[in-house]
Amino acid sequence: MKEPAKEAPTVSAILFLLAGPILWAGHLLLVYGVQSVTCVVGSGSVAPSALIRTLVVLVTLGAILLLCLALFFPGRLAHMLRYQTPDRDNHVFSVRVERLLILLSLPAVIWSGAAAFLLDACGLSR
Amino acid sequence: MSLARSVAAFLLLLALQGCSGVQSALDPSGTEAERIDTLTWLLIVFSTTVFLAVGLITAAALRGGGRWRARLANERLVIGGGVVFPIVALTLLLGYGFYLMGPGSPAAARADGQLRIEVVGERWWWRVTYVDETGRRVESANEIRLPVGRPVQVELTSADVIHSFWIPRLAGKLDMIPGRTNRLTLQVAEAGISRGQCAEYCGGPHAFMSFFAIAMPEDQFTAWLDREAGDARNPSGEDQVAGQALFLSSGCVACHRVRGTEAQGTIGPDLTHVGSRHSLAAATLENDPDAFVRWIRDGQHVKPENLMPPYEIFTDGELRQLAAYLDQLR
Ligand SMILES: [Cu+2]
């Protein structure tokens, strides 16, 4: 039997495996938050659509950067999250799951960022 | 047939009944509703397929034995089904969404400079004003008439609380918000009648806040609008004349307008052509003399809490005269 102390904490495991979807969710929250708040507050005076586009681009680039870091340096991320798996198979498996989910999240982040350029910024909120 | 079977058959019939008819989104007759209908079926079929596939895979993994499990654990299936498939499928769906909502979309095609209909949600009826190409304003209530094949811009707002304007056969629903104007473009494909319903709870008789949308061929519509723009017809028969006198002397004029008479109230629905409408009191009653009588005497039972006071002062004869007058306002 394994010593329980050697098992990585569950929270770390979840954060590590779901790094992609978590960043994706955070990105979505920021994009929608920025869009709604700017539309409500800036009524025409600040040219909200230009402002919204800039903010969305910044948030999206930030999210892409983080996702790429997590994609290319899973070891660093695991270390940061204190996600140690002594079992080698287990480690390989975790990294692959993490990477696949990041690959799924990257297009999602890019698409939701692209919406800022394809749609009228405040026109459809009603 | 056993009881359970007959109950099931009855429920199925009820459910099917809900799929057609004047107020069904599954029986579309307008451009936007057709788009919604297509998207609905697309999503239902797509999700069902994915659901069944995942179910089958799960069943195979649980019961299929080693060989199936090995096959399912294949990397290509994981990457193909878990990454490539969702990316392709969702990208297509998103592209379609962008097309529908974007600037080049059919929905964005504004009916500028053409017929406009302003609809104001009131507790618990609809104030309807047609504004035609020349800027002529024609006020009506509790019914919407539309020319077939021509996009019409509908401008929605509210006089009191939030209501929601929904004609399932013609378009999606859109809220009516005080101090805000929401725009909707309606384009009807064929002549016929559809039913609309307030779709945001707005107090007591909310459920009785409905209306009919009547689509008619272009020439008939133009003729109708010209007639609707005119003043009320003068009563001719004895009963009708007596009814008008009652109408003008009983306080109705404080709330109702009948163009061409002294009645110039604006609190309640315009009654200039009330007799020609498809229904009474926002699609609560049919439109015939008996219904007028019921409405004036028993309005608070027919549509509890509505904002027209009940009139118990009239004799049956007087009620008949009033009804005769209102009924000929066509
Ligand atoms: Cu309502």
Coordinates of C-alpha atoms and ligand atoms in Angstrom, one line a residue:
Chain A
M1 CA 0.0 0.0 0.0
K2 CA 1.1 3.5 -0.8
E3 CA 1.7 6.0 1.9
P4 CA -1.0 8.5 1.8
A5 CA 1.4 11.4 2.4
K6 CA 3.1 10.7 -0.9
E7 CA -0.1 11.1 -2.9
A8 CA -0.4 14.5 -4.5
P9 CA -3.3 16.6 -3.0
T10 CA -6.5 16.2 -5.0
V11 CA -6.8 20.0 -5.5
S12 CA -3.4 20.1 -7.1
A13 CA -4.3 17.3 -9.4
I14 CA -7.5 18.9 -10.5
L15 CA -5.9 22.3 -11.1
F16 CA -3.1 20.7 -13.1
L17 CA -5.2 18.5 -15.2
L18 CA -7.8 21.1 -15.9
A19 CA -5.4 24.0 -16.4
G20 CA -6.7 24.5 -19.9
P21 CA -10.4 24.6 -19.2
I22 CA -9.8 26.7 -16.2
L23 CA -7.9 29.4 -18.2
W24 CA -10.6 29.1 -20.9
A25 CA -13.3 29.8 -18.3
G26 CA -11.4 32.7 -16.8
H27 CA -10.9 34.2 -20.3
L28 CA -14.6 33.9 -21.1
L29 CA -15.5 35.5 -17.8
L30 CA -13.2 38.4 -18.5
V31 CA -14.2 38.9 -22.1
Y32 CA -17.9 39.0 -21.2
G33 CA -17.4 41.0 -18.1
V34 CA -15.3 43.7 -20.0
Q35 CA -17.8 43.8 -22.8
S36 CA -21.0 44.1 -20.7
V37 CA -19.5 46.6 -18.2
T38 CA -18.0 48.8 -20.9
C39 CA -21.3 48.8 -22.9
V40 CA -23.3 49.9 -19.9
V41 CA -20.8 52.5 -18.6
G42 CA -19.4 54.0 -21.8
S43 CA -22.5 55.2 -23.6
G44 CA -21.0 56.4 -26.8
S45 CA -18.5 58.9 -25.3
V46 CA -15.5 56.6 -25.1
A47 CA -16.2 54.8 -28.4
P48 CA -16.8 51.6 -26.4
S49 CA -16.3 49.3 -29.4
A50 CA -12.6 50.4 -29.9
L51 CA -12.0 50.2 -26.1
I52 CA -13.7 46.8 -25.9
R53 CA -11.7 45.4 -28.9
T54 CA -8.4 46.6 -27.3
L55 CA -9.3 45.0 -23.9
V56 CA -10.4 41.8 -25.5
V57 CA -7.2 41.5 -27.5
L58 CA -5.1 42.1 -24.4
V59 CA -7.1 39.5 -22.3
T60 CA -7.0 37.0 -25.2
L61 CA -3.2 37.4 -25.8
G62 CA -2.7 37.0 -22.0
A63 CA -4.7 33.8 -22.0
I64 CA -2.9 32.4 -25.1
L65 CA 0.4 33.1 -23.4
L66 CA -0.6 31.3 -20.2
L67 CA -2.0 28.4 -22.2
C68 CA 1.2 28.1 -24.2
L69 CA 3.3 28.2 -21.1
A70 CA 1.2 25.4 -19.6
L71 CA 1.4 23.5 -22.9
F72 CA 5.2 23.7 -23.3
F73 CA 6.3 23.6 -19.7
P74 CA 4.0 21.2 -17.9
G75 CA 6.8 20.3 -15.4
R76 CA 7.0 23.9 -14.2
L77 CA 3.2 24.1 -13.8
A78 CA 3.2 20.8 -11.9
H79 CA 5.9 22.0 -9.6
M80 CA 4.1 25.3 -9.0
L81 CA 0.9 23.5 -8.1
R82 CA 2.8 21.0 -5.9
Y83 CA 1.6 18.2 -8.1
Q84 CA 4.2 15.5 -7.7
T85 CA 3.5 12.0 -9.0
P86 CA 6.2 9.6 -8.0
D87 CA 4.7 7.0 -10.3
R88 CA 6.2 7.5 -13.8
D89 CA 3.3 6.2 -15.8
N90 CA 1.0 8.3 -13.8
H91 CA 3.1 11.3 -14.6
V92 CA 3.2 10.7 -18.3
F93 CA -0.6 10.2 -18.4
S94 CA -1.3 13.4 -16.4
V95 CA 0.9 15.5 -18.7
R96 CA -0.9 14.1 -21.8
V97 CA -4.3 14.8 -20.4
E98 CA -3.2 18.3 -19.5
R99 CA -1.9 18.9 -22.9
L100 CA -4.9 17.6 -24.8
L101 CA -7.2 19.7 -22.8
I102 CA -5.0 22.8 -23.5
L103 CA -5.1 22.0 -27.2
L104 CA -8.9 22.0 -26.9
S105 CA -8.9 25.3 -24.9
L106 CA -6.7 27.2 -27.2
P107 CA -9.0 27.4 -30.2
A108 CA -11.9 28.2 -27.8
V109 CA -10.0 31.2 -26.4
I110 CA -9.1 32.4 -29.9
W111 CA -12.6 32.0 -31.1
S112 CA -14.2 33.9 -28.3
G113 CA -11.6 36.6 -28.7
A114 CA -12.4 36.8 -32.4
A115 CA -16.0 37.6 -31.7
A116 CA -15.0 41.1 -30.8
F117 CA -14.1 41.7 -34.4
L118 CA -16.9 39.8 -36.0
L119 CA -19.8 41.2 -34.1
D120 CA -21.2 44.7 -33.2
A121 CA -19.7 45.3 -29.7
C122 CA -22.8 46.5 -27.9
G123 CA -25.5 46.2 -30.5
L124 CA -26.8 42.8 -29.5
S125 CA -26.9 43.2 -25.7
R126 CA -30.6 43.6 -24.9
Chain B
M1 CA -56.0 -0.8 -24.0
S2 CA -54.8 -0.5 -20.5
L3 CA -55.2 2.7 -18.6
A4 CA -51.5 3.5 -18.7
R5 CA -51.5 3.0 -22.4
S6 CA -54.4 5.3 -23.0
V7 CA -53.0 7.9 -20.8
A8 CA -49.7 7.7 -22.7
A9 CA -51.5 7.9 -26.0
F10 CA -53.5 10.9 -24.8
L11 CA -50.3 12.7 -23.6
L12 CA -48.6 12.0 -26.9
L13 CA -51.6 13.5 -28.7
L14 CA -51.4 16.5 -26.5
A15 CA -47.7 16.9 -27.1
L16 CA -48.2 16.6 -30.9
Q17 CA -51.0 19.1 -30.7
G18 CA -48.5 21.6 -29.2
C19 CA -46.3 21.2 -32.3
S20 CA -48.6 22.9 -34.7
G21 CA -51.1 25.7 -34.6
V22 CA -51.2 29.4 -34.2
Q23 CA -48.7 29.7 -31.4
S24 CA -46.0 27.1 -32.1
A25 CA -42.4 27.8 -32.8
L26 CA -42.2 24.4 -34.5
D27 CA -44.6 25.6 -37.2
P28 CA -42.8 28.7 -38.4
S29 CA -44.2 31.2 -40.9
G30 CA -41.6 34.0 -40.6
T31 CA -38.0 34.3 -41.7
E32 CA -36.5 34.5 -38.3
A33 CA -38.7 31.8 -36.8
E34 CA -37.6 29.5 -39.7
R35 CA -34.0 30.1 -38.9
I36 CA -34.6 29.4 -35.2
D37 CA -36.5 26.2 -36.2
T38 CA -33.6 25.0 -38.4
L39 CA -31.1 25.7 -35.7
T40 CA -33.3 23.9 -33.1
W41 CA -33.5 20.7 -35.2
L42 CA -29.9 20.9 -36.1
L43 CA -28.9 21.1 -32.4
I44 CA -31.4 18.4 -31.4
V45 CA -30.2 15.9 -34.0
F46 CA -26.5 16.7 -33.4
S47 CA -26.8 16.4 -29.6
T48 CA -28.8 13.2 -29.9
T49 CA -26.2 11.7 -32.2
V50 CA -23.3 12.6 -29.9
F51 CA -25.3 11.4 -26.8
L52 CA -26.0 8.0 -28.4
A53 CA -22.4 7.6 -29.6
V54 CA -21.0 8.4 -26.1
G55 CA -23.6 6.0 -24.6
L56 CA -22.5 3.2 -27.0
I57 CA -18.9 3.8 -26.3
T58 CA -19.5 3.7 -22.6
A59 CA -21.5 0.5 -22.9
A60 CA -18.8 -1.1 -25.0
A61 CA -16.2 -0.1 -22.4
L62 CA -18.2 -1.5 -19.5
R63 CA -19.5 -4.7 -21.1
G64 CA -17.5 -5.3 -24.2
G65 CA -14.5 -7.1 -22.7
G66 CA -10.8 -6.6 -23.2
R67 CA -10.8 -6.4 -26.9
W68 CA -13.3 -3.5 -27.1
R69 CA -11.5 -1.7 -24.3
A70 CA -8.2 -1.9 -26.0
R71 CA -9.8 -0.6 -29.2
L72 CA -11.4 2.3 -27.4
A73 CA -8.2 3.2 -25.6
N74 CA -6.6 3.7 -29.0
E75 CA -5.0 7.1 -29.1
R76 CA -6.5 8.0 -32.4
L77 CA -10.0 7.6 -31.1
V78 CA -9.1 9.8 -28.0
I79 CA -7.6 12.6 -30.1
G80 CA -10.0 12.3 -32.9
G81 CA -13.1 12.1 -30.8
G82 CA -11.9 14.3 -27.9
V83 CA -10.0 17.1 -29.6
V84 CA -10.5 17.2 -33.4
F85 CA -14.2 16.4 -33.5
P86 CA -15.3 19.0 -30.9
I87 CA -13.0 21.7 -32.5
V88 CA -14.4 21.1 -36.0
A89 CA -18.0 20.7 -34.9
L90 CA -18.0 23.7 -32.6
T91 CA -16.1 25.9 -35.1
L92 CA -18.8 25.2 -37.7
L93 CA -21.5 26.0 -35.2
L94 CA -19.8 29.2 -34.1
G95 CA -19.3 30.2 -37.8
Y96 CA -23.0 29.8 -38.3
G97 CA -23.7 31.9 -35.2
F98 CA -21.4 34.7 -36.4
Y99 CA -23.2 34.6 -39.7
L100 CA -26.6 34.9 -38.0
M101 CA -25.5 37.7 -35.7
G102 CA -22.9 39.5 -37.8
P103 CA -23.3 42.7 -39.9
G104 CA -24.0 40.8 -43.1
S105 CA -26.7 38.7 -41.6
P106 CA -30.3 38.5 -42.7
A107 CA -31.5 39.7 -39.3
A108 CA -29.4 42.9 -39.6
A109 CA -31.1 43.9 -42.8
R110 CA -33.0 46.9 -41.6
A111 CA -36.3 47.9 -43.1
D112 CA -35.2 51.5 -43.1
G113 CA -37.6 54.1 -44.3
Q114 CA -40.3 51.5 -44.7
L115 CA -43.3 50.5 -42.7
R116 CA -42.6 50.6 -39.0
I117 CA -44.8 49.3 -36.1
E118 CA -44.3 50.8 -32.7
V119 CA -45.6 48.4 -30.0
V120 CA -45.8 49.6 -26.4
G121 CA -46.5 47.0 -23.7
E122 CA -49.1 48.3 -21.2
R123 CA -50.6 46.5 -18.2
W124 CA -52.1 44.3 -19.8
W125 CA -52.6 45.1 -23.4
W126 CA -50.6 46.3 -26.4
R127 CA -50.6 49.8 -27.9
V128 CA -49.8 49.5 -31.6
T129 CA -48.9 52.4 -33.9
Y130 CA -48.2 51.9 -37.6
V131 CA -45.8 54.5 -39.1
D132 CA -45.8 54.2 -42.9
E133 CA -43.4 55.4 -45.6
T134 CA -44.9 58.8 -45.6
G135 CA -44.7 59.2 -41.8
R136 CA -48.4 58.8 -41.3
R137 CA -49.2 57.4 -37.9
V138 CA -52.1 55.1 -37.4
E139 CA -52.9 54.1 -33.9
S140 CA -54.6 50.8 -33.0
A141 CA -54.3 48.2 -30.3
N142 CA -54.1 44.5 -29.4
E143 CA -53.5 43.2 -32.9
I144 CA -50.8 43.4 -35.4
R145 CA -51.3 43.3 -39.2
L146 CA -48.4 42.6 -41.5
P147 CA -47.9 42.6 -45.2
V148 CA -46.6 39.2 -46.5
G149 CA -43.1 39.1 -47.9
R150 CA -42.0 42.6 -46.8
P151 CA -39.6 43.1 -43.8
V152 CA -41.3 45.3 -41.2
Q153 CA -39.4 46.9 -38.4
V154 CA -41.1 46.5 -35.0
E155 CA -40.0 48.9 -32.2
L156 CA -40.7 47.6 -28.8
T157 CA -40.9 49.5 -25.5
S158 CA -43.0 49.5 -22.4
A159 CA -45.1 52.1 -20.5
D160 CA -44.8 50.5 -17.1
V161 CA -43.1 47.2 -16.2
I162 CA -41.0 44.8 -18.3
H163 CA -43.1 42.8 -20.8
S164 CA -41.8 40.6 -23.6
F165 CA -43.0 40.4 -27.2
W166 CA -43.2 36.9 -28.6
I167 CA -44.9 35.6 -31.7
P168 CA -43.4 32.1 -31.8
R169 CA -44.4 31.4 -35.4
L170 CA -42.7 34.6 -36.6
A171 CA -39.6 35.3 -34.5
G172 CA -37.8 34.9 -31.3
K173 CA -38.9 36.8 -28.2
L174 CA -37.7 40.3 -27.3
D175 CA -38.2 42.2 -24.1
M176 CA -40.1 45.4 -23.8
I177 CA -38.2 47.6 -21.3
P178 CA -39.3 51.0 -20.0
G179 CA -37.1 53.8 -21.4
R180 CA -35.5 51.6 -24.0
T181 CA -36.4 50.7 -27.6
N182 CA -35.7 47.2 -28.8
R183 CA -35.9 46.5 -32.5
L184 CA -37.1 43.4 -34.3
T185 CA -37.5 42.7 -38.0
L186 CA -40.5 40.6 -38.9
Q187 CA -40.9 39.1 -42.3
V188 CA -43.8 36.8 -42.8
A189 CA -43.7 34.1 -45.5
E190 CA -47.4 33.5 -46.1
A191 CA -50.8 34.9 -45.3
G192 CA -52.3 33.6 -42.2
I193 CA -52.9 34.1 -38.5
S194 CA -50.4 33.7 -35.6
R195 CA -50.8 34.2 -32.0
G196 CA -48.4 36.2 -29.8
Q197 CA -48.1 36.2 -26.0
C198 CA -46.5 38.4 -23.4
A199 CA -43.5 36.3 -22.3
E200 CA -42.3 38.1 -19.2
Y201 CA -44.4 38.0 -16.1
C202 CA -45.9 41.5 -15.6
G203 CA -48.4 41.1 -12.8
G204 CA -52.0 39.7 -12.3
P205 CA -53.5 39.1 -15.8
H206 CA -50.2 38.5 -17.5
A207 CA -51.4 35.2 -18.9
F208 CA -54.3 37.1 -20.6
M209 CA -51.9 39.5 -22.4
S210 CA -51.9 38.1 -25.9
F211 CA -52.7 39.2 -29.4
F212 CA -53.1 38.0 -32.9
A213 CA -50.7 38.8 -35.7
I214 CA -52.5 38.7 -39.1
A215 CA -50.4 38.5 -42.2
M216 CA -52.2 39.6 -45.4
P217 CA -51.2 40.0 -49.0
E218 CA -49.7 43.4 -49.9
D219 CA -52.7 44.9 -51.6
Q220 CA -55.1 43.9 -48.9
F221 CA -52.7 45.2 -46.3
T222 CA -52.5 48.6 -48.0
A223 CA -56.3 48.8 -48.2
W224 CA -56.6 47.7 -44.6
L225 CA -54.1 50.4 -43.4
D226 CA -56.0 53.1 -45.3
R227 CA -59.2 52.1 -43.7
E228 CA -57.6 51.8 -40.3
A229 CA -56.2 55.3 -40.7
G230 CA -59.7 56.7 -41.2
D231 CA -62.2 58.0 -38.5
A232 CA -64.8 55.8 -37.0
R233 CA -67.9 54.9 -38.8
N234 CA -71.1 56.8 -37.8
P235 CA -73.6 54.6 -36.1
S236 CA -76.8 54.1 -38.2
G237 CA -79.4 51.9 -36.5
E238 CA -81.4 52.9 -33.5
D239 CA -79.5 50.7 -31.1
Q240 CA -76.2 51.8 -32.4
V241 CA -77.0 55.5 -32.0
A242 CA -78.3 54.9 -28.5
G243 CA -75.1 52.9 -27.8
Q244 CA -72.9 55.8 -28.9
A245 CA -74.8 58.2 -26.7
L246 CA -74.2 55.8 -23.7
F247 CA -70.6 55.5 -24.6
L248 CA -70.1 59.2 -24.8
S249 CA -71.9 59.9 -21.5
S250 CA -70.7 57.1 -19.3
G251 CA -67.1 58.0 -18.8
C252 CA -65.7 55.7 -21.4
V253 CA -64.3 58.7 -23.2
A254 CA -61.9 59.4 -20.3
C255 CA -59.8 56.4 -21.3
H256 CA -60.7 55.5 -24.8
R257 CA -60.4 57.2 -28.1
V258 CA -62.8 56.8 -31.0
R259 CA -61.4 59.0 -33.7
G260 CA -64.0 61.3 -35.2
T261 CA -65.9 61.6 -32.0
E262 CA -65.5 63.4 -28.7
A263 CA -63.9 60.3 -27.2
Q264 CA -60.2 61.2 -27.0
G265 CA -58.9 59.3 -23.9
T266 CA -55.6 57.6 -24.3
I267 CA -55.3 55.6 -21.0
G268 CA -56.9 52.5 -22.6
P269 CA -56.8 50.9 -26.1
D270 CA -57.9 52.9 -29.1
L271 CA -61.4 51.7 -30.1
T272 CA -61.8 53.5 -33.4
H273 CA -62.0 50.2 -35.3
V274 CA -62.4 47.8 -32.4
G275 CA -65.2 45.8 -34.1
S276 CA -62.8 44.7 -36.9
R277 CA -60.3 43.2 -34.6
H278 CA -59.9 39.4 -34.3
S279 CA -60.3 39.4 -30.5
L280 CA -61.1 41.6 -27.5
A281 CA -59.1 42.6 -24.5
A282 CA -55.7 41.3 -25.8
A283 CA -57.0 38.0 -27.1
T284 CA -58.9 37.2 -24.0
L285 CA -62.4 37.1 -25.7
E286 CA -63.8 36.5 -29.2
N287 CA -65.0 39.6 -30.9
D288 CA -68.8 39.6 -31.1
P289 CA -71.6 41.6 -29.4
D290 CA -71.9 39.1 -26.6
A291 CA -68.3 39.4 -25.8
F292 CA -68.6 43.2 -25.6
V293 CA -71.4 42.8 -23.1
R294 CA -69.4 40.3 -21.0
W295 CA -66.4 42.6 -21.1
I296 CA -68.2 45.7 -20.0
R297 CA -70.2 44.0 -17.2
D298 CA -67.9 41.2 -16.1
G299 CA -64.5 42.4 -17.2
Q300 CA -63.0 41.8 -13.8
H301 CA -64.1 38.1 -13.9
V302 CA -63.1 37.6 -17.5
K303 CA -59.6 39.1 -16.9
P304 CA -59.1 39.6 -13.2
E305 CA -57.3 42.8 -12.0
N306 CA -57.3 44.4 -15.5
L307 CA -57.2 48.2 -15.3
M308 CA -60.6 48.9 -16.7
P309 CA -63.2 49.4 -14.0
P310 CA -66.3 47.1 -14.0
Y311 CA -69.6 48.7 -15.1
E312 CA -72.6 47.3 -13.2
I313 CA -74.7 50.4 -13.8
F314 CA -76.1 49.4 -17.2
T315 CA -79.3 47.5 -17.8
D316 CA -79.2 44.5 -20.2
G317 CA -80.8 46.7 -22.9
E318 CA -78.2 49.3 -22.5
L319 CA -75.4 46.8 -22.6
R320 CA -76.9 45.5 -25.9
Q321 CA -77.0 49.0 -27.3
L322 CA -73.4 49.7 -26.2
A323 CA -72.3 46.4 -27.8
A324 CA -74.1 47.2 -31.0
Y325 CA -72.3 50.5 -31.2
L326 CA -68.9 49.0 -30.5
D327 CA -69.4 46.1 -32.8
Q328 CA -70.1 48.3 -35.8
L329 CA -66.8 50.2 -35.3
R330 CA -65.1 48.4 -38.1
Ligands
CU1 CU -46.7 39.8 -19.2

